[in-house]
Amino acid sequence: DAGVTQSPTHLIKTRGQQVTLRCSPKSGHDTVSWYQQALGQGPQFIFQYYEEEERQRGNFPDRFSGHQFPNYSSELNVNALLLGDSALYLCASSLDGTSASTDTQYFGPGTRLTVL
Amino acid sequence: GQQLNQSPQSMFIQEGEDVSMNCTSSSIFNTWLWYKQEPGEGPVLLIALYKAGELTSNGRLTAQFGITRKDSFLNISASIPSDVGIYFCAGNNYGQNFVFGPGTRLSVLP
């Protein structure tokens, strides 16, 4: 049973550049959420994708955008990178169900983004 | 917005000791999750709680969903070196995004 996978593992960019991060959800899951985790902090919710649409969004600027594909995989795009965007970007997958017991998220290993 | 607090912020314990940590919220949640994160890795789900008062165990770990629905507790019995890491709580109401606490950093001394 494949877990959540993310690519790339590490990425170095310079200010102003654009970046795309990728995530494949756990087998059987249809919902993908993206989080930003700064050093020493807990994950901060960016947005969630379900049925190829953004369903919820956290307090992040429009420079952060995403996409979900028919196979449930997802991309996170960040434009006009700032130094402050340096962080671990985590993808979490879940199954959108009719009971609260399905409301559980599993994380991937993350992509470490460094902006110089 | 919703905020979670975790205490203690960090703790140093001797191998074999029991550990207790808690998480409190400014609002009510329907689901509590506990994760462990090690350096350079994503958080790993330890325990999920779905009902107020629920007590759930996973090996040496036991977590409880507080009666007020505004808090949760995690206990680790007979700690071992591999318990080292950062423990995060996360809460949500069904259909909403999860909110994470700042974490409790656990160090186990041999």
PDB file of C-alpha atoms in Angstrom:
ATOM      1  CA  ASP A   1       0.000   0.000   0.000  1.00  0.00           C
ATOM      2  CA  ALA A   2       1.802   3.115  -1.252  1.00  0.00           C
ATOM      3  CA  GLY A   3       1.871   6.015   1.161  1.00  0.00           C
ATOM      4  CA  VAL A   4       1.969   9.705   0.314  1.00  0.00           C
ATOM      5  CA  THR A   5       4.882  10.588  -1.934  1.00  0.00           C
ATOM      6  CA  GLN A   6       6.335  14.015  -2.711  1.00  0.00           C
ATOM      7  CA  SER A   7       8.896  15.318  -5.164  1.00  0.00           C
ATOM      8  CA  PRO A   8      11.432  16.715  -5.232  1.00  0.00           C
ATOM      9  CA  THR A   9      12.990  16.086  -1.829  1.00  0.00           C
ATOM     10  CA  HIS A  10      14.984  19.292  -1.818  1.00  0.00           C
ATOM     11  CA  LEU A  11      14.921  22.408  -3.963  1.00  0.00           C
ATOM     12  CA  ILE A  12      16.972  25.594  -4.058  1.00  0.00           C
ATOM     13  CA  LYS A  13      15.621  28.677  -5.816  1.00  0.00           C
ATOM     14  CA  THR A  14      16.399  32.380  -5.905  1.00  0.00           C
ATOM     15  CA  ARG A  15      14.086  35.253  -5.068  1.00  0.00           C
ATOM     16  CA  GLY A  16      11.548  36.013  -7.770  1.00  0.00           C
ATOM     17  CA  GLN A  17      11.615  32.538  -9.284  1.00  0.00           C
ATOM     18  CA  GLN A  18       8.687  30.164  -9.492  1.00  0.00           C
ATOM     19  CA  VAL A  19       8.516  26.624  -8.124  1.00  0.00           C
ATOM     20  CA  THR A  20       6.270  23.592  -8.575  1.00  0.00           C
ATOM     21  CA  LEU A  21       6.033  20.835  -5.986  1.00  0.00           C
ATOM     22  CA  ARG A  22       4.297  17.514  -6.569  1.00  0.00           C
ATOM     23  CA  CYS A  23       2.342  15.089  -4.413  1.00  0.00           C
ATOM     24  CA  SER A  24       0.770  11.679  -4.946  1.00  0.00           C
ATOM     25  CA  PRO A  25      -1.803  10.733  -2.300  1.00  0.00           C
ATOM     26  CA  LYS A  26      -2.025   7.487  -0.382  1.00  0.00           C
ATOM     27  CA  SER A  27      -3.720   4.738  -2.350  1.00  0.00           C
ATOM     28  CA  GLY A  28      -7.493   5.084  -2.062  1.00  0.00           C
ATOM     29  CA  HIS A  29      -7.422   8.719  -0.957  1.00  0.00           C
ATOM     30  CA  ASP A  30      -9.047  11.479  -2.989  1.00  0.00           C
ATOM     31  CA  THR A  31      -8.301  14.663  -1.047  1.00  0.00           C
ATOM     32  CA  VAL A  32      -4.967  16.479  -0.870  1.00  0.00           C
ATOM     33  CA  SER A  33      -4.020  19.236   1.555  1.00  0.00           C
ATOM     34  CA  TRP A  34      -0.852  21.327   1.444  1.00  0.00           C
ATOM     35  CA  TYR A  35       0.952  22.751   4.463  1.00  0.00           C
ATOM     36  CA  GLN A  36       3.931  25.029   4.999  1.00  0.00           C
ATOM     37  CA  GLN A  37       6.131  24.248   7.977  1.00  0.00           C
ATOM     38  CA  ALA A  38       8.709  26.841   8.980  1.00  0.00           C
ATOM     39  CA  LEU A  39      11.617  25.771  11.140  1.00  0.00           C
ATOM     40  CA  GLY A  40      10.543  25.158  14.715  1.00  0.00           C
ATOM     41  CA  GLN A  41       6.830  25.565  14.039  1.00  0.00           C
ATOM     42  CA  GLY A  42       3.821  23.407  13.391  1.00  0.00           C
ATOM     43  CA  PRO A  43       2.417  22.938   9.888  1.00  0.00           C
ATOM     44  CA  GLN A  44       0.322  25.842   8.561  1.00  0.00           C
ATOM     45  CA  PHE A  45      -2.577  25.008   6.243  1.00  0.00           C
ATOM     46  CA  ILE A  46      -2.248  26.411   2.704  1.00  0.00           C
ATOM     47  CA  PHE A  47      -5.170  24.846   0.845  1.00  0.00           C
ATOM     48  CA  GLN A  48      -7.047  21.642   0.147  1.00  0.00           C
ATOM     49  CA  TYR A  49      -8.033  20.077  -3.164  1.00  0.00           C
ATOM     50  CA  TYR A  50     -10.941  17.736  -3.778  1.00  0.00           C
ATOM     51  CA  GLU A  51     -12.501  16.757  -7.108  1.00  0.00           C
ATOM     52  CA  GLU A  52      -9.870  18.849  -8.888  1.00  0.00           C
ATOM     53  CA  GLU A  53     -10.990  22.053  -7.183  1.00  0.00           C
ATOM     54  CA  GLU A  54      -9.668  24.136  -4.330  1.00  0.00           C
ATOM     55  CA  ARG A  55     -12.128  23.509  -1.513  1.00  0.00           C
ATOM     56  CA  GLN A  56     -10.567  25.378   1.389  1.00  0.00           C
ATOM     57  CA  ARG A  57      -7.785  27.922   1.692  1.00  0.00           C
ATOM     58  CA  GLY A  58      -5.686  29.165   4.572  1.00  0.00           C
ATOM     59  CA  ASN A  59      -4.200  32.600   5.054  1.00  0.00           C
ATOM     60  CA  PHE A  60      -1.726  32.507   2.163  1.00  0.00           C
ATOM     61  CA  PRO A  61      -1.377  35.014  -0.707  1.00  0.00           C
ATOM     62  CA  ASP A  62      -2.404  34.340  -4.285  1.00  0.00           C
ATOM     63  CA  ARG A  63       1.236  33.621  -5.138  1.00  0.00           C
ATOM     64  CA  PHE A  64       0.418  30.171  -3.788  1.00  0.00           C
ATOM     65  CA  SER A  65      -1.729  28.175  -6.196  1.00  0.00           C
ATOM     66  CA  GLY A  66      -2.410  24.552  -6.837  1.00  0.00           C
ATOM     67  CA  HIS A  67      -3.926  21.940  -9.008  1.00  0.00           C
ATOM     68  CA  GLN A  68      -5.360  18.475  -8.636  1.00  0.00           C
ATOM     69  CA  PHE A  69      -5.363  15.964 -11.456  1.00  0.00           C
ATOM     70  CA  PRO A  70      -7.951  13.278 -12.277  1.00  0.00           C
ATOM     71  CA  ASN A  71      -5.724  10.638 -10.644  1.00  0.00           C
ATOM     72  CA  TYR A  72      -5.914  12.711  -7.392  1.00  0.00           C
ATOM     73  CA  SER A  73      -2.266  13.768  -7.494  1.00  0.00           C
ATOM     74  CA  SER A  74      -1.615  17.429  -6.858  1.00  0.00           C
ATOM     75  CA  GLU A  75       0.804  20.259  -7.494  1.00  0.00           C
ATOM     76  CA  LEU A  76       1.649  23.303  -5.421  1.00  0.00           C
ATOM     77  CA  ASN A  77       2.929  26.328  -7.317  1.00  0.00           C
ATOM     78  CA  VAL A  78       4.563  29.339  -5.718  1.00  0.00           C
ATOM     79  CA  ASN A  79       5.292  32.422  -7.830  1.00  0.00           C
ATOM     80  CA  ALA A  80       7.611  35.364  -7.155  1.00  0.00           C
ATOM     81  CA  LEU A  81       9.458  33.528  -4.398  1.00  0.00           C
ATOM     82  CA  LEU A  82      10.445  35.431  -1.280  1.00  0.00           C
ATOM     83  CA  LEU A  83      13.124  34.561   1.258  1.00  0.00           C
ATOM     84  CA  GLY A  84      10.330  33.915   3.746  1.00  0.00           C
ATOM     85  CA  ASP A  85       8.953  31.119   1.565  1.00  0.00           C
ATOM     86  CA  SER A  86      11.857  28.915   2.662  1.00  0.00           C
ATOM     87  CA  ALA A  87      10.241  26.042   4.541  1.00  0.00           C
ATOM     88  CA  LEU A  88       9.297  22.385   4.499  1.00  0.00           C
ATOM     89  CA  TYR A  89       6.227  21.927   2.298  1.00  0.00           C
ATOM     90  CA  LEU A  90       4.078  19.017   3.332  1.00  0.00           C
ATOM     91  CA  CYS A  91       1.354  17.247   1.458  1.00  0.00           C
ATOM     92  CA  ALA A  92      -1.313  15.300   3.342  1.00  0.00           C
ATOM     93  CA  SER A  93      -3.927  13.009   1.860  1.00  0.00           C
ATOM     94  CA  SER A  94      -7.273  11.880   3.188  1.00  0.00           C
ATOM     95  CA  LEU A  95     -10.505  10.274   2.048  1.00  0.00           C
ATOM     96  CA  ASP A  96     -13.532  12.505   1.731  1.00  0.00           C
ATOM     97  CA  GLY A  97     -16.233  10.458   3.394  1.00  0.00           C
ATOM     98  CA  THR A  98     -19.568  10.776   5.081  1.00  0.00           C
ATOM     99  CA  SER A  99     -18.379  10.060   8.617  1.00  0.00           C
ATOM    100  CA  ALA A 100     -15.984  11.884  10.854  1.00  0.00           C
ATOM    101  CA  SER A 101     -13.944   8.711  11.328  1.00  0.00           C
ATOM    102  CA  THR A 102     -12.589   9.156   7.819  1.00  0.00           C
ATOM    103  CA  ASP A 103     -11.351  12.648   8.634  1.00  0.00           C
ATOM    104  CA  THR A 104      -7.750  11.582   9.123  1.00  0.00           C
ATOM    105  CA  GLN A 105      -4.731  12.896   7.255  1.00  0.00           C
ATOM    106  CA  TYR A 106      -1.514  11.126   6.354  1.00  0.00           C
ATOM    107  CA  PHE A 107       1.571  13.143   5.479  1.00  0.00           C
ATOM    108  CA  GLY A 108       4.268  12.710   2.905  1.00  0.00           C
ATOM    109  CA  PRO A 109       7.960  13.239   3.679  1.00  0.00           C
ATOM    110  CA  GLY A 110       7.886  16.857   2.488  1.00  0.00           C
ATOM    111  CA  THR A 111       9.872  19.017   0.099  1.00  0.00           C
ATOM    112  CA  ARG A 112      12.507  21.271   1.632  1.00  0.00           C
ATOM    113  CA  LEU A 113      12.487  24.574  -0.274  1.00  0.00           C
ATOM    114  CA  THR A 114      15.333  27.018   0.207  1.00  0.00           C
ATOM    115  CA  VAL A 115      15.046  30.487  -1.323  1.00  0.00           C
ATOM    116  CA  LEU A 116      18.302  32.434  -1.661  1.00  0.00           C
TER     117      LEU A 116
ATOM    118  CA  GLY B   1      -8.926  32.218  14.200  1.00  0.00           C
ATOM    119  CA  GLN B   2      -8.497  28.920  15.914  1.00  0.00           C
ATOM    120  CA  GLN B   3      -5.284  28.427  17.874  1.00  0.00           C
ATOM    121  CA  LEU B   4      -3.786  25.428  19.587  1.00  0.00           C
ATOM    122  CA  ASN B   5      -1.387  25.516  22.491  1.00  0.00           C
ATOM    123  CA  GLN B   6       0.831  22.636  23.481  1.00  0.00           C
ATOM    124  CA  SER B   7       2.626  22.101  26.756  1.00  0.00           C
ATOM    125  CA  PRO B   8       5.254  21.594  27.679  1.00  0.00           C
ATOM    126  CA  GLN B   9       7.144  23.260  24.850  1.00  0.00           C
ATOM    127  CA  SER B  10      10.023  20.850  25.408  1.00  0.00           C
ATOM    128  CA  MET B  11      10.969  18.169  27.884  1.00  0.00           C
ATOM    129  CA  PHE B  12      14.003  16.154  28.831  1.00  0.00           C
ATOM    130  CA  ILE B  13      13.342  12.805  30.485  1.00  0.00           C
ATOM    131  CA  GLN B  14      15.271   9.736  31.509  1.00  0.00           C
ATOM    132  CA  GLU B  15      14.823   6.532  29.544  1.00  0.00           C
ATOM    133  CA  GLY B  16      12.113   4.436  31.182  1.00  0.00           C
ATOM    134  CA  GLU B  17      10.126   7.396  32.519  1.00  0.00           C
ATOM    135  CA  ASP B  18       6.545   8.110  31.566  1.00  0.00           C
ATOM    136  CA  VAL B  19       5.693  11.247  29.561  1.00  0.00           C
ATOM    137  CA  SER B  20       2.591  13.424  29.585  1.00  0.00           C
ATOM    138  CA  MET B  21       1.799  16.291  27.254  1.00  0.00           C
ATOM    139  CA  ASN B  22      -1.342  18.173  26.400  1.00  0.00           C
ATOM    140  CA  CYS B  23      -2.960  20.336  23.794  1.00  0.00           C
ATOM    141  CA  THR B  24      -5.597  23.005  24.336  1.00  0.00           C
ATOM    142  CA  SER B  25      -7.793  24.882  21.906  1.00  0.00           C
ATOM    143  CA  SER B  26      -9.661  28.161  21.994  1.00  0.00           C
ATOM    144  CA  SER B  27     -12.607  26.432  20.324  1.00  0.00           C
ATOM    145  CA  ILE B  28     -14.331  23.062  20.199  1.00  0.00           C
ATOM    146  CA  PHE B  29     -13.100  20.300  17.909  1.00  0.00           C
ATOM    147  CA  ASN B  30     -14.732  17.081  16.707  1.00  0.00           C
ATOM    148  CA  THR B  31     -11.473  15.346  15.822  1.00  0.00           C
ATOM    149  CA  TRP B  32      -8.064  15.292  17.461  1.00  0.00           C
ATOM    150  CA  LEU B  33      -4.975  13.805  15.858  1.00  0.00           C
ATOM    151  CA  TRP B  34      -1.529  13.255  17.363  1.00  0.00           C
ATOM    152  CA  TYR B  35       1.571  13.119  15.170  1.00  0.00           C
ATOM    153  CA  LYS B  36       5.284  12.548  15.729  1.00  0.00           C
ATOM    154  CA  GLN B  37       7.863  14.216  13.515  1.00  0.00           C
ATOM    155  CA  GLU B  38      11.552  13.390  13.310  1.00  0.00           C
ATOM    156  CA  PRO B  39      14.171  15.643  11.690  1.00  0.00           C
ATOM    157  CA  GLY B  40      13.864  15.889   7.925  1.00  0.00           C
ATOM    158  CA  GLU B  41      10.694  13.824   7.760  1.00  0.00           C
ATOM    159  CA  GLY B  42       6.969  14.402   7.535  1.00  0.00           C
ATOM    160  CA  PRO B  43       4.698  13.964  10.562  1.00  0.00           C
ATOM    161  CA  VAL B  44       3.642  10.375  11.242  1.00  0.00           C
ATOM    162  CA  LEU B  45       0.132   9.769  12.539  1.00  0.00           C
ATOM    163  CA  LEU B  46       0.147   8.160  15.999  1.00  0.00           C
ATOM    164  CA  ILE B  47      -3.431   8.270  17.250  1.00  0.00           C
ATOM    165  CA  ALA B  48      -6.779   9.611  16.010  1.00  0.00           C
ATOM    166  CA  LEU B  49      -9.640  10.552  18.364  1.00  0.00           C
ATOM    167  CA  TYR B  50     -13.229  11.166  17.259  1.00  0.00           C
ATOM    168  CA  LYS B  51     -15.409  11.327  20.377  1.00  0.00           C
ATOM    169  CA  ALA B  52     -15.318  13.410  23.561  1.00  0.00           C
ATOM    170  CA  GLY B  53     -13.973  11.332  26.429  1.00  0.00           C
ATOM    171  CA  GLU B  54     -12.494   8.731  24.087  1.00  0.00           C
ATOM    172  CA  LEU B  55      -9.315   7.015  25.303  1.00  0.00           C
ATOM    173  CA  THR B  56      -7.239   5.278  22.625  1.00  0.00           C
ATOM    174  CA  SER B  57      -3.961   3.391  22.859  1.00  0.00           C
ATOM    175  CA  ASN B  58      -1.287   2.546  20.319  1.00  0.00           C
ATOM    176  CA  GLY B  59       1.372   0.410  21.996  1.00  0.00           C
ATOM    177  CA  ARG B  60       3.001   2.498  24.731  1.00  0.00           C
ATOM    178  CA  LEU B  61       1.073   5.591  23.621  1.00  0.00           C
ATOM    179  CA  THR B  62      -2.309   6.574  25.031  1.00  0.00           C
ATOM    180  CA  ALA B  63      -4.295   9.638  24.015  1.00  0.00           C
ATOM    181  CA  GLN B  64      -7.536  11.072  25.304  1.00  0.00           C
ATOM    182  CA  PHE B  65     -10.130  13.373  23.789  1.00  0.00           C
ATOM    183  CA  GLY B  66     -11.026  15.881  26.505  1.00  0.00           C
ATOM    184  CA  ILE B  67     -14.603  16.040  27.771  1.00  0.00           C
ATOM    185  CA  THR B  68     -14.824  19.764  27.006  1.00  0.00           C
ATOM    186  CA  ARG B  69     -13.739  19.009  23.405  1.00  0.00           C
ATOM    187  CA  LYS B  70     -11.210  21.824  23.790  1.00  0.00           C
ATOM    188  CA  ASP B  71      -8.275  19.684  24.836  1.00  0.00           C
ATOM    189  CA  SER B  72      -6.454  16.429  24.305  1.00  0.00           C
ATOM    190  CA  PHE B  73      -3.713  14.556  26.114  1.00  0.00           C
ATOM    191  CA  LEU B  74      -0.935  12.204  25.036  1.00  0.00           C
ATOM    192  CA  ASN B  75       0.918   9.876  27.383  1.00  0.00           C
ATOM    193  CA  ILE B  76       3.952   7.752  26.579  1.00  0.00           C
ATOM    194  CA  SER B  77       4.835   5.003  29.015  1.00  0.00           C
ATOM    195  CA  ALA B  78       8.334   3.626  29.656  1.00  0.00           C
ATOM    196  CA  SER B  79      10.065   5.965  27.208  1.00  0.00           C
ATOM    197  CA  ILE B  80      12.852   4.683  24.971  1.00  0.00           C
ATOM    198  CA  PRO B  81      15.467   6.565  22.904  1.00  0.00           C
ATOM    199  CA  SER B  82      13.480   6.202  19.675  1.00  0.00           C
ATOM    200  CA  ASP B  83      10.649   8.258  21.231  1.00  0.00           C
ATOM    201  CA  VAL B  84      12.770  11.353  20.589  1.00  0.00           C
ATOM    202  CA  GLY B  85      11.064  13.810  18.257  1.00  0.00           C
ATOM    203  CA  ILE B  86       8.482  16.564  18.092  1.00  0.00           C
ATOM    204  CA  TYR B  87       4.902  15.666  18.954  1.00  0.00           C
ATOM    205  CA  PHE B  88       2.151  17.686  17.296  1.00  0.00           C
ATOM    206  CA  CYS B  89      -1.537  17.772  18.046  1.00  0.00           C
ATOM    207  CA  ALA B  90      -4.050  18.758  15.371  1.00  0.00           C
ATOM    208  CA  GLY B  91      -7.756  19.414  15.649  1.00  0.00           C
ATOM    209  CA  ASN B  92     -10.637  20.089  13.314  1.00  0.00           C
ATOM    210  CA  ASN B  93     -14.352  20.072  12.869  1.00  0.00           C
ATOM    211  CA  TYR B  94     -15.595  17.714  10.185  1.00  0.00           C
ATOM    212  CA  GLY B  95     -15.156  19.161   6.725  1.00  0.00           C
ATOM    213  CA  GLN B  96     -12.793  21.898   7.887  1.00  0.00           C
ATOM    214  CA  ASN B  97      -9.033  22.086   7.696  1.00  0.00           C
ATOM    215  CA  PHE B  98      -6.861  20.813  10.518  1.00  0.00           C
ATOM    216  CA  VAL B  99      -5.167  23.299  12.841  1.00  0.00           C
ATOM    217  CA  PHE B 100      -1.820  22.261  14.314  1.00  0.00           C
ATOM    218  CA  GLY B 101      -0.176  23.102  17.602  1.00  0.00           C
ATOM    219  CA  PRO B 102       3.424  24.355  17.825  1.00  0.00           C
ATOM    220  CA  GLY B 103       4.652  20.971  19.053  1.00  0.00           C
ATOM    221  CA  THR B 104       6.296  19.454  22.124  1.00  0.00           C
ATOM    222  CA  ARG B 105       9.950  18.539  21.660  1.00  0.00           C
ATOM    223  CA  LEU B 106      10.856  15.360  23.534  1.00  0.00           C
ATOM    224  CA  SER B 107      14.409  14.393  24.399  1.00  0.00           C
ATOM    225  CA  VAL B 108      15.167  11.054  26.082  1.00  0.00           C
ATOM    226  CA  LEU B 109      18.373  10.767  28.062  1.00  0.00           C
ATOM    227  CA  PRO B 110      19.959   7.305  28.355  1.00  0.00           C
TER     228      PRO B 110
END
